[in-house]
Amino acid sequence: MNWSTRSLATRVIHAGDPRPRIAGALTIPIFQSSVFEHRGEEGVYEDVRYPRLNNLPNHEALGRKVAALEEAEAGLVAASGMAAITTALLAALGQGGHLLVQGQLYGGTHMFVTHTLASLGLSYDVIDVQDPSSWAGLIRPTTRAIYVESLTNPLLEVADHGAIVRFATERSLVTIIDNTFASPINFRPVAFGYDLVVHSATKYLNGHNDLVAGAVAGSAEWLRKILLLQNELGGSLDPHACYLLNRGLKTLALRVQQQNINALELARSLARREGVRVVHYPGLEAHPQHARARELFDGFGGMLSFELEGGLDAARRVLSRLEIPVQGPSLGGVETLITRPAVTSHAGLSENERRRLGVTDGLLRVSVGVESAADIVGDFEQALSG
Ligand SMILES: *Cc1c(COP(=O)(O)O)cnc(C)c1O
């Protein structure tokens, strides 16, 4: 069946499922076997069924589902977001490649680009994603790829994605985007012009804070290269985690639509309050890229961050008074989580680097869940009143 004509809410449920169904099973069984009978049929190595080769029915169904959600030709799942990201980057760069990256990257990606890629003889330059005029000067003969995130963490900035795609197309650079924060419900980068989309499926795609997984989507040609590299590097997803991810994905549209509503309500309520210095949420008119976010995204997402007039002390007080949000550094699940990036995601940076990025000690980041919006907003109101 061709699911591409159906809406995302339908695709998340049905796309990718094997037809005919395996033994009639509506839910794909977990193929918990590391050996599959091989009776000497002719073929190539990748035809051998083996969990590391990403070719169990669990992997194949998820690859097809992720592709259908991202409106891409092909997709695959990986053992973690970082497995997806590092494999895609290595495949895209090749020998001696040079990479352009945005300044604010997910911490693991930042470490990989600045330390590991550099140690392999690959180079990078940081681009200001809001200033397209500054990019051409950084191009080298070896520049192969541009890597950005759909929304930055924790300040939720929206890069000039249109300019990035145009710039890269003119120069035949591969564009890679980490779409974890937006999720395909709010933004489909491949349809927009990006070559490759990567995800930490640990976050929105799975949505239940109970596994670690990654995903890549893009052209069949790119996905084949990435798959072959992944087969060597070994970052394939365990079949039981595949089962959980497939189950989680089915409610992606429902969850993210509710998270869009809940986060916007919370952002508006925080922005109205005295004692709140700033709220970073692309759905607020005061957000510097609000117009762009409105144009690009179908929803503004479930992530926001804010700062209080009282700085660190006030932030600590609010954290101690909140009853619903769990303090935890991850995101994208059904439970509302809150974290102070200065001591979690950005703890590895020096105080100066954090200040330069705008990650103050008192900044709080919220991953808004799917609890009742009234309860979430009410809980923040009582915590801020104390
Ligand atoms: C969590 C995260 C990652 C890393 O994913 P893992 O599943 O933890 O390996 C990458 N990018 C973003 C934006 C993330 O939030």
Short mmCIF file of N, CA and C in Angstrom, two decimals, residues 4 35 58 88 144 189 257 261 366:
data_model
loop_
_atom_site.label_atom_id
_atom_site.label_comp_id
_atom_site.label_asym_id
_atom_site.label_seq_id
_atom_site.Cartn_x
_atom_site.Cartn_y
_atom_site.Cartn_z
N SER A 4 1.90 7.24 1.32
CA SER A 4 2.36 8.63 1.21
C SER A 4 1.21 9.58 0.93
N VAL A 35 20.34 -16.16 14.89
CA VAL A 35 20.67 -17.00 13.73
C VAL A 35 19.39 -17.30 12.97
N ASN A 58 11.70 -6.65 12.26
CA ASN A 58 11.52 -5.52 13.17
C ASN A 58 12.26 -4.28 12.67
N ALA A 88 25.96 8.50 10.15
CA ALA A 88 25.58 9.37 9.02
C ALA A 88 26.70 10.36 8.71
N ARG A 144 32.20 19.16 2.45
CA ARG A 144 31.27 18.16 1.89
C ARG A 144 29.87 18.27 2.46
N PRO A 189 12.02 17.73 7.18
CA PRO A 189 13.14 18.40 6.49
C PRO A 189 13.43 17.86 5.09
N GLN A 257 0.95 16.45 19.01
CA GLN A 257 -0.10 17.47 18.88
C GLN A 257 -0.49 18.00 20.27
N ILE A 261 0.20 21.87 22.11
CA ILE A 261 -0.83 22.66 22.80
C ILE A 261 -0.38 22.98 24.22
N VAL A 366 12.24 22.93 29.98
CA VAL A 366 11.11 22.04 30.23
C VAL A 366 10.81 21.23 28.98
#
